Structures are given as structure tokens and as C-alpha cells.
Amino acid sequence: MKATAKAPANIAFIKYWGKADDELRIPLNSSISMNLSEAYTVTTVEFQSDFKKDAVTLLGGSFSEKETARVIQGLERIRQRVGISMYARVVTKNTFPKGVGSAASASGFAALTVAGFSAAGVKLTEKELTIFARMGSGSACRSIPDGFVVWEKGKTSEDSYAHSLYSSTYWDIRDILVIVDAHMKKVPTTEGMEGIMTSPYWQDRIAGIPAKIIAMKLALAEKNFEKFGNSIEEDTLNMHHIMQTQTPPLMYWNDRTKEIMKRVYGWRKDGLPVYFSIDAGPNVHLFCEGKDINALVQKVRDIDGVQSIIINKPSIGAHCIPNHLF
Ligand code: PMV
């Protein structure tokens, strides 16, 4: 009983920060994202009756005890749903560094969910898969459907799920993930967002999200890149404002992050439409339209301190890949 799945990381346009239910990972707000074609995880899950315990291997890296325990909890949820008791072997590989705010847990739990249920021989609906992935890592639910995705916050576990708004071929926009620091971040998102209510501004953020979701949906429907970009930047700055005013404060940016943000303002002034987004880490996502990608890549490569870049198109969601061998 073995299966392999490939799942993209995703970048949120309107972001998720804060949970209404910590255990079930039901968020305080809905979010919208895009799957990334070149930042992904491939995971094989094998259940066997003669395995004596669960074994989890990250190729090209290692998991901490805490991370391994979280993967095993994910396997446990699958076993309970399917009604099996066999242990599993999990082998996984990312195309990008984990723990740097570039959503390895999203692609990781999406791939684990899709491979796990397939290995167990049980076919769930896409909606159910997003609910299971969400329980591993909230943003993982957005890596399951195709292309441009909304995660409806919901009130219960059953109605907190993700679905596609548009397919991956809907709009030719690009995301450059600019890695300026590939080290593990100090405060993981699960822990960081537990402090949201210590920020005096959190209620304003949450109250403002429904209007931002409507505006983002409109920008996508109109393919209006300027509206889209302004909304993305506004929400990034708003989320980081919350993070920075929490107790203890979370400052995920470093000097390179700020330098890139300033460059983006400058490039825009000079007529290149480019916008930034930043998750819980120092690395920066840059958005442009397909026609501008070469000009932008050139400019990014000229910046000191850029360690690597990953150029993404919108991607399809998580899916099984047959006959894969690591
Ligand atoms: O799902 P998590 O625990 O990795 O949280 C993701 C949080 C952000 O990346 C900061 C925002 C988002 O919506 O992806």
C-alpha cells in the first residue's frame, strides 16, 4: 500500500494570521492564495502490516522531533478516518528550504494527505482532502485545489475548507521567491500566530478582511494587476504590523528584506509593475506579469545578498504521481 504525491507551496494574497480554534486550525479569517509551480514537495507514503513503527525521512535535510511528531499525527488522522492500524514509512523532499517562511509545511501536509489517503486506498473528495490537510498546517488546505484558491474560514471543521477560484492557466502572472536567508526561522507560524490577540490592532485587521477578500476577488476577475498588487502589498504590511506589535514582537524581516522592499518601490516608480509579499520569514515574493519577468529577474540578480531565486508560475494543486522513485 504505497503512493506518491506532489504538492505545490502557495503564496497568500490575503493572508491567514490567527486561529479561532488552535486544535482544529480553524482560522480567524478567510484567505486567498496562488499555488507555486517550482516550489513543491514530493512525498511517498507506504503502509505495511509488518512495519514496527512510523518512520519519517526528509531527503536533503532533517526533521526535528516536534516536526516528526506532527507528521505522525497527520498519519494518525488518516488511519482513524480509514480505519487501519498499520504503521507507515514516509519519504519526502522539497525543492526549497523548509522553515524560512516559504510554506514548506503547506506543500508538505498537502502532499502527505494526498499520498496518505491514496496509499490507504481511500478516495476522498477534494473538499475533504483540504480539511485533512488543514489540520496538519492551516495553509496546506490551499495547496490542494488548482491555481488560485480561497480558504473559507468557516465556523466548524466541516465548513473550513479550500476551493479553486480560477485554474492555473487563468492569468499569466509570475512569482519570484527571493531567498535572502535559508536558515530555519526562530518562531514557527503555529507559535507566532498564537500571540495575535496581544496586538492592539488585531481586531481591526480581522474586521477588515471581508472587504479585502471582495476587493481581491474583483482584481482577479478583472485581471487588474495594479489593484491586485496594491492589495497584496497592503495585506502583507498589515499582517507584519500585527506581528511586530504582538507581545513578544515578531520581526521576521532582515536588512535584505527591507532593501528589496525599497527597490520594489523604486522599480515601480521607474515604470516596472512589480509588487512584494512576505510571509513569516525574511524572504520576499515578487509579483509581475509574464511579459515583465526577464526584466525583473535581471534586476533581482543584481542585488547583493540574494542567495537564490525560484521563479514560479501559477500551478495545479496536489496530485498523485504514479511510479515515482526517489
Ligand atoms: O499554515 P501555516 O501555519 O504555515 O501559516 C501560514 C501563515 C502565513 O504564511 C504567514 C500566511 C499565509 O496565509 O500563508
XYZ file of C-alpha atoms and ligand atoms in Angstrom:
340
model
C 0.000 0.000 0.000
C 2.121 2.817 -1.354
C 1.533 6.128 -3.158
C 3.427 9.290 -4.055
C 2.022 12.802 -4.342
C 3.376 16.130 -5.496
C 2.024 19.296 -3.872
C 2.872 22.942 -4.552
C 3.664 25.531 -1.912
C 1.347 28.514 -2.085
C 1.669 32.239 -1.515
C -1.254 34.042 0.083
C -2.512 37.302 -1.459
C -4.802 37.897 1.535
C -3.114 36.157 4.432
C -4.039 33.907 7.325
C -2.741 35.005 10.720
C -4.550 33.783 13.826
C -6.771 30.872 14.723
C -10.292 30.678 16.088
C -9.608 27.044 17.087
C -5.984 26.063 17.752
C -6.565 22.315 17.793
C -8.564 22.100 14.549
C -6.707 25.002 12.902
C -9.853 26.934 12.060
C -8.650 30.428 11.094
C -9.895 33.821 12.258
C -10.204 34.905 8.637
C -10.601 33.596 5.115
C -7.587 33.837 2.802
C -6.754 33.753 -0.931
C -3.613 32.286 -2.496
C -1.868 31.037 -5.604
C -0.075 27.697 -5.952
C 3.596 27.865 -6.990
C 4.895 25.751 -9.867
C 8.553 25.378 -8.859
C 8.340 25.349 -5.049
C 6.886 21.983 -4.176
C 7.092 18.819 -2.098
C 7.073 15.220 -3.306
C 6.082 12.647 -0.673
C 5.770 8.868 -0.679
C 3.658 7.142 1.982
C 3.745 3.378 2.418
C 1.588 1.449 4.902
C 2.717 -2.110 5.723
C 1.442 -4.514 8.358
C 4.990 -5.616 9.229
C 6.320 -2.089 9.956
C 7.013 -1.828 13.702
C 6.654 1.968 13.921
C 6.200 5.072 11.777
C 9.392 6.309 10.079
C 9.669 9.774 8.559
C 12.600 10.831 6.336
C 13.260 14.250 4.812
C 15.693 13.839 1.908
C 18.353 16.554 1.795
C 17.581 17.665 5.366
C 16.178 16.538 8.691
C 13.043 16.954 10.785
C 13.141 17.963 14.456
C 11.377 15.702 16.974
C 8.474 18.141 17.045
C 8.150 18.147 13.238
C 8.294 14.342 13.110
C 5.570 14.146 15.774
C 3.387 16.479 13.680
C 3.770 14.243 10.611
C 2.911 11.182 12.724
C -0.221 12.983 13.993
C -1.157 13.508 10.334
C -0.730 9.767 9.670
C -2.835 9.044 12.755
C -5.703 11.184 11.422
C -5.555 9.257 8.128
C -5.513 5.878 9.941
C -8.500 6.870 12.071
C -10.534 8.075 9.096
C -9.719 4.979 7.050
C -9.935 2.515 9.936
C -6.482 0.913 9.631
C -3.750 0.415 12.216
C -0.676 -0.222 10.032
C 2.421 1.876 10.570
C 3.840 3.900 7.689
C 7.094 4.915 6.061
C 7.134 8.490 4.788
C 9.861 9.818 2.488
C 9.673 13.436 1.433
C 11.652 16.021 -0.500
C 11.239 19.778 -1.014
C 12.574 21.899 -3.867
C 13.161 24.785 -1.447
C 14.378 25.262 2.158
C 11.871 24.494 4.904
C 11.092 26.802 7.797
C 12.056 30.017 6.035
C 8.568 31.383 5.610
C 8.159 29.889 2.186
C 5.375 27.493 3.073
C 7.115 24.086 3.205
C 4.544 22.990 5.770
C 1.758 23.838 3.301
C 3.142 21.723 0.455
C 4.325 19.104 2.961
C 0.956 18.474 4.600
C -0.895 18.688 1.275
C 1.414 16.021 -0.207
C 1.184 13.858 2.938
C -2.628 13.993 2.865
C -2.983 13.139 -0.820
C -0.309 10.388 -0.762
C -1.548 9.016 2.572
C -5.180 8.533 1.555
C -4.154 7.161 -1.827
C -1.758 4.675 -0.179
C -4.575 3.632 2.150
C -6.765 3.044 -0.911
C -9.452 5.560 0.058
C -10.744 8.231 -2.308
C -11.909 11.429 -0.618
C -13.494 14.456 -2.268
C -11.243 17.471 -2.833
C -13.126 19.299 -0.069
C -12.439 16.517 2.450
C -8.759 16.417 1.466
C -8.465 20.161 2.095
C -9.998 19.689 5.567
C -7.494 16.957 6.472
C -4.552 18.955 5.104
C -5.742 21.997 7.104
C -5.481 20.046 10.347
C -1.769 19.431 9.632
C -0.956 23.031 8.711
C -3.662 25.616 8.039
C -2.284 26.938 4.767
C -1.833 23.350 3.470
C -5.534 23.248 2.552
C -4.852 25.900 -0.116
C -2.238 23.665 -1.821
C -4.799 21.015 -2.778
C -7.151 22.756 -5.291
C -5.969 24.078 -8.654
C -4.440 27.513 -9.330
C -5.957 30.471 -7.486
C -7.586 29.306 -4.272
C -9.795 30.617 -1.484
C -9.858 29.110 2.019
C -13.284 29.785 3.515
C -12.710 30.271 7.235
C -15.941 28.512 8.232
C -17.216 28.002 11.756
C -16.754 24.255 12.137
C -14.152 21.817 10.865
C -16.514 20.672 8.092
C -17.014 24.128 6.619
C -13.424 25.416 6.945
C -12.142 24.259 3.560
C -10.440 25.460 0.377
C -11.628 25.557 -3.236
C -10.363 26.865 -6.543
C -11.400 30.297 -7.802
C -9.551 30.059 -11.119
C -7.396 27.414 -12.750
C -3.618 27.710 -13.015
C -3.826 28.857 -16.642
C -6.256 31.700 -15.910
C -3.713 34.535 -15.637
C -0.045 34.678 -16.631
C 1.425 36.229 -13.531
C 4.766 35.234 -12.029
C 6.111 34.962 -8.532
C 9.833 35.199 -7.859
C 10.697 33.764 -4.464
C 13.832 35.637 -3.436
C 15.789 33.752 -0.764
C 17.940 36.065 1.336
C 18.243 33.736 4.336
C 17.761 29.964 4.132
C 18.086 29.318 7.878
C 15.256 27.960 9.971
C 13.096 30.811 11.290
C 13.188 31.371 15.051
C 9.462 31.467 15.728
C 7.355 28.993 13.727
C 3.957 30.181 12.470
C 1.939 27.922 14.802
C 3.560 29.555 17.826
C 3.756 33.040 16.313
C 0.088 33.348 15.456
C -0.958 32.230 18.943
C 0.077 35.724 20.038
C -2.167 37.626 17.598
C -4.539 38.862 20.301
C -1.682 40.567 22.164
C -1.503 43.110 19.321
C -3.772 46.094 19.986
C -4.585 46.145 16.266
C -5.724 42.546 15.691
C -9.469 43.236 15.766
C -9.145 45.947 13.119
C -7.251 43.521 10.878
C -9.840 40.764 11.212
C -12.762 43.192 10.766
C -11.180 44.494 7.556
C -10.614 41.128 5.889
C -14.066 40.543 4.278
C -13.709 43.791 2.284
C -10.170 42.804 1.273
C -11.392 39.410 0.068
C -14.059 41.107 -2.071
C -11.501 43.564 -3.493
C -9.040 40.758 -4.277
C -11.722 38.664 -5.979
C -12.608 41.701 -8.096
C -8.966 42.361 -9.031
C -8.647 38.719 -10.101
C -11.929 38.781 -12.055
C -10.794 41.926 -13.884
C -7.173 40.731 -14.173
C -6.286 44.182 -12.902
C -2.604 43.855 -11.989
C -2.323 47.231 -10.274
C -5.299 46.601 -7.977
C -4.067 43.065 -7.355
C -0.539 44.229 -6.489
C -1.644 47.069 -4.238
C -3.953 44.724 -2.312
C -1.187 42.148 -1.865
C 1.284 44.689 -0.528
C -1.282 46.289 1.746
C -2.168 42.947 3.315
C 1.486 41.923 3.744
C 2.268 45.192 5.535
C -0.878 44.884 7.640
C -0.037 41.312 8.737
C 3.552 42.274 9.592
C 2.265 45.278 11.533
C 0.252 42.835 13.675
C 3.287 40.553 14.074
C 5.528 43.456 15.055
C 3.057 44.784 17.634
C 2.446 41.405 19.301
C 3.973 40.599 22.717
C 6.658 39.383 22.323
C 7.061 41.207 18.982
C 7.863 39.184 15.886
C 10.254 40.830 13.446
C 10.719 38.462 10.524
C 12.416 40.965 8.187
C 16.162 41.496 7.946
C 18.114 44.281 6.227
C 17.965 42.499 2.853
C 14.186 42.153 3.126
C 13.837 45.902 3.659
C 16.305 46.667 0.873
C 14.222 44.600 -1.577
C 11.005 46.312 -0.454
C 12.606 49.710 -1.130
C 13.863 48.553 -4.526
C 10.338 47.451 -5.444
C 9.026 50.970 -4.725
C 11.813 52.352 -6.920
C 11.255 49.921 -9.816
C 7.567 50.777 -9.778
C 8.344 54.482 -9.895
C 10.536 53.780 -12.932
C 7.617 52.086 -14.687
C 8.084 48.354 -13.908
C 4.873 46.979 -12.351
C 6.154 44.767 -9.521
C 4.754 44.159 -6.019
C 6.004 42.264 -2.959
C 4.565 39.788 -0.483
C 6.308 38.415 2.626
C 5.252 35.512 4.852
C 6.624 34.571 8.290
C 10.286 34.920 7.330
C 12.795 37.296 5.730
C 12.393 36.022 2.163
C 10.436 38.036 -0.360
C 7.967 37.064 -3.086
C 7.919 39.435 -6.058
C 4.942 39.505 -8.414
C 4.960 40.658 -12.029
C 3.105 39.903 -15.232
C 4.599 37.293 -17.581
C 5.751 39.965 -20.053
C 7.987 41.603 -17.420
C 9.663 38.521 -15.965
C 13.016 38.823 -17.758
C 13.455 42.493 -16.840
C 12.619 41.725 -13.213
C 14.915 38.690 -12.919
C 17.785 40.799 -14.232
C 17.191 43.430 -11.547
C 16.855 40.863 -8.741
C 20.105 39.131 -9.703
C 21.935 42.463 -9.335
C 21.045 42.790 -5.633
C 23.804 41.892 -3.139
C 22.895 39.200 -0.635
C 20.357 37.342 -2.762
C 21.208 33.661 -2.176
C 18.888 32.087 -4.722
C 15.657 32.691 -6.581
C 12.795 30.395 -7.574
C 10.657 31.616 -10.483
C 7.078 30.360 -10.269
C 4.016 30.318 -12.474
C 0.560 29.555 -11.083
C 0.367 25.792 -10.554
C -2.151 22.990 -10.430
C -2.891 21.604 -6.968
C -1.701 18.472 -5.159
C -1.971 15.226 -7.105
C -0.640 11.681 -7.166
C 2.297 10.838 -9.397
C 2.411 7.172 -10.387
C 5.608 5.094 -10.458
C 7.748 7.674 -8.700
C 11.074 6.511 -7.282
C 13.220 8.703 -5.052
O -0.255 27.333 7.774
P 0.888 27.949 8.462
O 0.936 27.609 9.921
O 2.197 27.680 7.786
O 0.675 29.544 8.442
C 0.856 30.348 7.298
C 0.917 31.787 7.690
C 1.415 32.759 6.640
O 2.274 32.121 5.726
C 2.201 33.861 7.336
C 0.258 33.405 5.893
C -0.479 32.552 4.889
O -1.695 32.758 4.751
O 0.143 31.719 4.205
